[in-house]
mmCIF file of C-alpha atoms in Angstrom:
data_model
loop_
_atom_site.group_PDB
_atom_site.id
_atom_site.type_symbol
_atom_site.label_atom_id
_atom_site.label_comp_id
_atom_site.label_asym_id
_atom_site.label_seq_id
_atom_site.Cartn_x
_atom_site.Cartn_y
_atom_site.Cartn_z
ATOM 1 C CA MET A 1292 50.350 113.109 76.482
ATOM 2 C CA ASN A 1293 47.532 115.582 76.137
ATOM 3 C CA SER A 1294 48.717 119.204 76.009
ATOM 4 C CA ILE A 1295 46.192 120.160 78.699
ATOM 5 C CA LEU A 1296 47.718 117.569 81.041
ATOM 6 C CA HIS A 1297 51.176 118.915 80.231
ATOM 7 C CA MET A 1298 50.015 122.411 81.117
ATOM 8 C CA ILE A 1299 48.451 121.224 84.414
ATOM 9 C CA TRP A 1300 51.665 119.357 85.285
ATOM 10 C CA PHE A 1301 53.752 122.446 84.503
ATOM 11 C CA LEU A 1302 51.473 124.766 86.486
ATOM 12 C CA PHE A 1303 51.536 122.396 89.476
ATOM 13 C CA GLY A 1304 55.347 122.421 89.453
ATOM 14 C CA VAL A 1305 55.418 126.215 89.281
ATOM 15 C CA ALA A 1306 52.829 126.432 92.080
ATOM 16 C CA MET A 1307 55.018 124.201 94.282
ATOM 17 C CA LEU A 1308 58.013 126.454 93.595
ATOM 18 C CA VAL A 1309 55.999 129.561 94.465
ATOM 19 C CA CYS A 1310 54.673 127.894 97.645
ATOM 20 C CA GLY A 1311 58.230 127.033 98.580
ATOM 21 C CA VAL A 1312 59.528 130.553 98.160
ATOM 22 C CA VAL A 1313 56.545 132.043 100.000
ATOM 23 C CA SER A 1314 56.990 129.494 102.798
ATOM 24 C CA MET A 1315 60.648 130.386 103.235
ATOM 25 C CA VAL A 1316 59.847 134.096 103.289
ATOM 26 C CA THR A 1317 56.953 133.653 105.762
ATOM 27 C CA PRO A 1318 57.978 130.661 107.905
ATOM 28 C CA MET A 1319 55.725 131.394 110.906
ATOM 29 C CA GLU A 1320 52.644 131.695 108.718
ATOM 30 C CA THR A 1321 53.664 128.485 106.961
ATOM 31 C CA PHE A 1322 54.084 126.720 110.290
ATOM 32 C CA PHE A 1323 50.586 127.724 111.430
ATOM 33 C CA ALA A 1324 49.100 126.771 108.054
ATOM 34 C CA LEU A 1325 50.678 123.344 108.469
ATOM 35 C CA MET A 1326 49.182 123.071 111.942
ATOM 36 C CA VAL A 1327 45.745 123.617 110.385
ATOM 37 C CA LEU A 1328 46.404 121.133 107.561
ATOM 38 C CA ILE A 1329 47.972 118.316 109.597
ATOM 39 C CA PRO A 1330 44.731 117.270 111.364
ATOM 40 C CA MET A 1331 42.861 117.312 108.050
ATOM 41 C CA ILE A 1332 45.564 115.260 106.326
ATOM 42 C CA LEU A 1333 45.666 112.745 109.182
ATOM 43 C CA ILE A 1334 41.879 112.340 109.194
ATOM 44 C CA ALA A 1335 41.674 112.006 105.402
ATOM 45 C CA GLY A 1336 44.597 109.567 105.371
ATOM 46 C CA GLY A 1337 42.976 107.525 108.131
ATOM 47 C CA ILE A 1338 39.687 107.283 106.258
ATOM 48 C CA VAL A 1339 41.381 106.361 102.969
ATOM 49 C CA GLY A 1340 43.511 103.828 104.863
ATOM 50 C CA LEU A 1341 40.410 102.178 106.337
ATOM 51 C CA PHE A 1342 38.920 101.745 102.873
ATOM 52 C CA TYR A 1343 42.238 100.346 101.687
ATOM 53 C CA TYR A 1344 42.349 97.965 104.661
ATOM 54 C CA TYR A 1345 38.860 96.636 103.982
ATOM 55 C CA GLY A 1346 39.868 96.059 100.373
ATOM 56 C CA MET A 1347 43.116 94.328 101.388
ATOM 57 C CA GLN A 1348 41.836 92.407 104.441
ATOM 58 C CA LYS A 1349 42.817 89.056 103.014
ATOM 59 C CA SER A 1350 46.382 90.214 102.361
ATOM 60 C CA ILE A 1351 49.298 89.339 104.572
ATOM 61 C CA ASN A 1352 49.976 91.902 107.307
ATOM 62 C CA SER A 1353 46.923 94.014 106.508
ATOM 63 C CA GLN A 1354 46.522 94.618 110.260
ATOM 64 C CA TRP A 1355 49.379 97.136 109.973
ATOM 65 C CA ILE A 1356 47.287 99.099 107.502
ATOM 66 C CA LEU A 1357 44.389 99.042 109.967
ATOM 67 C CA GLY A 1358 46.635 100.142 112.843
ATOM 68 C CA ASP A 1359 48.155 102.971 110.809
ATOM 69 C CA SER A 1360 44.717 104.122 109.684
ATOM 70 C CA LEU A 1361 43.259 104.094 113.184
ATOM 71 C CA LEU A 1362 46.259 105.967 114.634
ATOM 72 C CA SER A 1363 46.038 108.560 111.861
ATOM 73 C CA LEU A 1364 42.347 109.061 112.602
ATOM 74 C CA LEU A 1365 42.950 109.210 116.361
ATOM 75 C CA PHE A 1366 45.732 111.798 116.149
ATOM 76 C CA GLY A 1367 43.869 113.759 113.481
ATOM 77 C CA LEU A 1368 40.827 114.001 115.743
ATOM 78 C CA ILE A 1369 42.933 114.855 118.817
ATOM 79 C CA PHE A 1370 44.668 117.656 116.911
ATOM 80 C CA ALA A 1371 41.425 118.890 115.338
ATOM 81 C CA LEU A 1372 39.646 118.990 118.691
ATOM 82 C CA GLY A 1373 42.694 120.412 120.464
ATOM 83 C CA GLY A 1374 42.935 123.353 118.099
ATOM 84 C CA ILE A 1375 45.847 125.084 116.431
ATOM 85 C CA ASP A 1376 47.566 126.125 119.679
ATOM 86 C CA PHE A 1377 47.567 122.561 121.016
ATOM 87 C CA THR A 1378 48.740 121.123 117.692
ATOM 88 C CA SER A 1379 51.499 123.733 117.427
ATOM 89 C CA VAL A 1380 52.850 123.015 120.905
ATOM 90 C CA VAL A 1381 52.726 119.244 120.385
ATOM 91 C CA MET A 1382 54.502 119.483 117.012
ATOM 92 C CA VAL A 1383 57.248 121.774 118.286
ATOM 93 C CA TYR A 1384 57.971 119.577 121.300
ATOM 94 C CA PHE A 1385 57.716 116.412 119.212
ATOM 95 C CA VAL A 1386 60.356 117.746 116.810
ATOM 96 C CA ALA A 1387 62.508 118.918 119.743
ATOM 97 C CA PHE A 1388 62.395 115.610 121.591
ATOM 98 C CA LEU A 1389 62.897 113.666 118.353
ATOM 99 C CA ALA A 1390 66.030 115.740 117.643
ATOM 100 C CA ILE A 1391 67.341 115.087 121.150
ATOM 101 C CA PHE A 1392 66.546 111.362 120.970
ATOM 102 C CA LYS A 1393 68.192 110.988 117.545
ATOM 103 C CA GLY A 1394 71.169 112.976 118.839
ATOM 104 C CA ILE A 1395 71.615 110.696 121.846
ATOM 105 C CA ILE A 1396 71.401 107.624 119.612
ATOM 106 C CA GLY A 1397 73.953 109.245 117.283
ATOM 107 C CA VAL A 1398 76.422 109.972 120.100
ATOM 108 C CA ILE A 1399 76.138 106.398 121.386
ATOM 109 C CA SER A 1400 76.527 105.022 117.855
ATOM 110 C CA SER A 1401 79.573 107.183 117.195
ATOM 111 C CA PHE A 1402 81.427 105.671 120.164
ATOM 112 C CA GLU A 1403 80.414 102.186 119.061
ATOM 113 C CA LEU A 1404 81.787 102.967 115.594
ATOM 114 C CA LYS A 1405 84.995 104.284 117.167
ATOM 115 C CA LYS A 1406 85.485 100.896 118.845
ATOM 116 C CA LEU A 1407 85.069 99.275 115.421
ATOM 117 C CA GLY A 1408 87.763 101.525 113.928
ATOM 118 C CA PHE A 1409 85.473 103.840 111.946
ATOM 119 C CA SER A 1410 87.668 106.854 111.203
ATOM 120 C CA GLN A 1411 84.806 109.343 110.849
ATOM 121 C CA TRP A 1412 83.248 108.612 114.248
ATOM 122 C CA LEU A 1413 84.027 112.096 115.554
ATOM 123 C CA TRP A 1414 82.011 113.781 112.779
ATOM 124 C CA LEU A 1415 79.016 111.637 113.651
ATOM 125 C CA CYS A 1416 79.468 112.515 117.331
ATOM 126 C CA VAL A 1417 79.665 116.261 116.612
ATOM 127 C CA ILE A 1418 76.611 116.212 114.339
ATOM 128 C CA ALA A 1419 74.680 114.144 116.893
ATOM 129 C CA ALA A 1420 75.659 116.564 119.679
ATOM 130 C CA LEU A 1421 74.485 119.426 117.441
ATOM 131 C CA ASN A 1422 71.154 117.611 117.126
ATOM 132 C CA ILE A 1423 70.863 117.513 120.927
ATOM 133 C CA PHE A 1424 71.754 121.216 121.105
ATOM 134 C CA ILE A 1425 69.149 122.132 118.469
ATOM 135 C CA GLY A 1426 66.496 120.074 120.274
ATOM 136 C CA ALA A 1427 67.303 121.879 123.524
ATOM 137 C CA ILE A 1428 67.040 125.256 121.783
ATOM 138 C CA PHE A 1429 63.638 124.243 120.387
ATOM 139 C CA ILE A 1430 62.450 123.398 123.915
ATOM 140 C CA ILE A 1431 63.806 126.628 125.397
ATOM 141 C CA LYS A 1432 62.644 128.836 122.510
ATOM 142 C CA PRO A 1433 59.752 127.142 120.631
ATOM 143 C CA SER A 1434 59.371 130.047 118.195
ATOM 144 C CA ILE A 1435 62.737 129.085 116.677
ATOM 145 C CA ALA A 1436 61.380 125.584 116.050
ATOM 146 C CA SER A 1437 58.284 127.063 114.402
ATOM 147 C CA ILE A 1438 60.427 129.140 112.071
ATOM 148 C CA ALA A 1439 62.707 126.187 111.300
ATOM 149 C CA ILE A 1440 59.740 123.943 110.485
ATOM 150 C CA GLY A 1441 58.267 126.649 108.220
ATOM 151 C CA VAL A 1442 61.571 127.139 106.384
ATOM 152 C CA LEU A 1443 62.082 123.381 105.994
ATOM 153 C CA ALA A 1444 58.570 123.059 104.576
ATOM 154 C CA GLY A 1445 59.474 125.777 102.074
ATOM 155 C CA ILE A 1446 62.644 123.956 101.068
ATOM 156 C CA TYR A 1447 60.608 120.770 100.591
ATOM 157 C CA PHE A 1448 58.101 122.601 98.369
ATOM 158 C CA VAL A 1449 60.931 124.037 96.254
ATOM 159 C CA PHE A 1450 62.512 120.608 95.780
ATOM 160 C CA PHE A 1451 59.124 119.029 95.062
ATOM 161 C CA GLY A 1452 58.419 121.769 92.517
ATOM 162 C CA LEU A 1453 61.792 121.254 90.841
ATOM 163 C CA ILE A 1454 61.287 117.475 90.675
ATOM 164 C CA THR A 1455 57.810 118.000 89.239
ATOM 165 C CA LEU A 1456 59.134 120.391 86.591
ATOM 166 C CA MET A 1457 61.969 118.004 85.708
ATOM 167 C CA GLY A 1458 59.412 115.216 85.257
ATOM 168 C CA TRP A 1459 57.245 117.512 83.165
ATOM 169 C CA TRP A 1460 60.227 118.516 81.021
ATOM 170 C CA GLY A 1461 61.286 114.887 80.519
ATOM 171 C CA ALA A 1462 57.759 113.775 79.637
ATOM 172 C CA LYS A 1463 57.255 116.778 77.332
ATOM 173 C CA ASN A 1464 60.478 116.078 75.433
ATOM 174 C CA SER A 1465 59.798 112.337 75.123
ATOM 175 C CA ASP A 1466 56.174 112.721 73.952
ATOM 176 C CA PRO A 1467 55.904 113.490 70.241
ATOM 177 C CA THR A 1468 52.296 114.702 70.632
ATOM 178 C CA ALA A 1469 53.191 117.385 73.201
#
């Protein structure tokens, strides 16, 4: 592989690591940056998806691509027109209600697993109840959700940076021209 491409790959991995650390140190700023980026990403993804749909129209189940693209565009426009405050509130409550919903499903599932003789059912129940508790905290105190989302984004960036650097290292060591 070209040494310039190796350098770009390496620098991208380092940039992801730096973004991750900065995101974890400044989670509120990261959260608000994400709230600015999400509408743009949804709109861009919707547009790209529409082009993909029109190229794949003859394929089986291409209507799902169209539906996904149109929903991405719709929500991207709603968030863009609603502004950062609207997007922030919607995201925080979406995460909160998703945590509560997943927690309820987990509690129900744990009791079903208990009936089936699953010995670890109680752990699932406790973790699911914790999910419900965290969702309730996010509803009561949305700033905690904002911080949590910012920190989790930072952790994602760190992992993505590490994976990128591992790929770079593997490619560099397997390419005799590097």
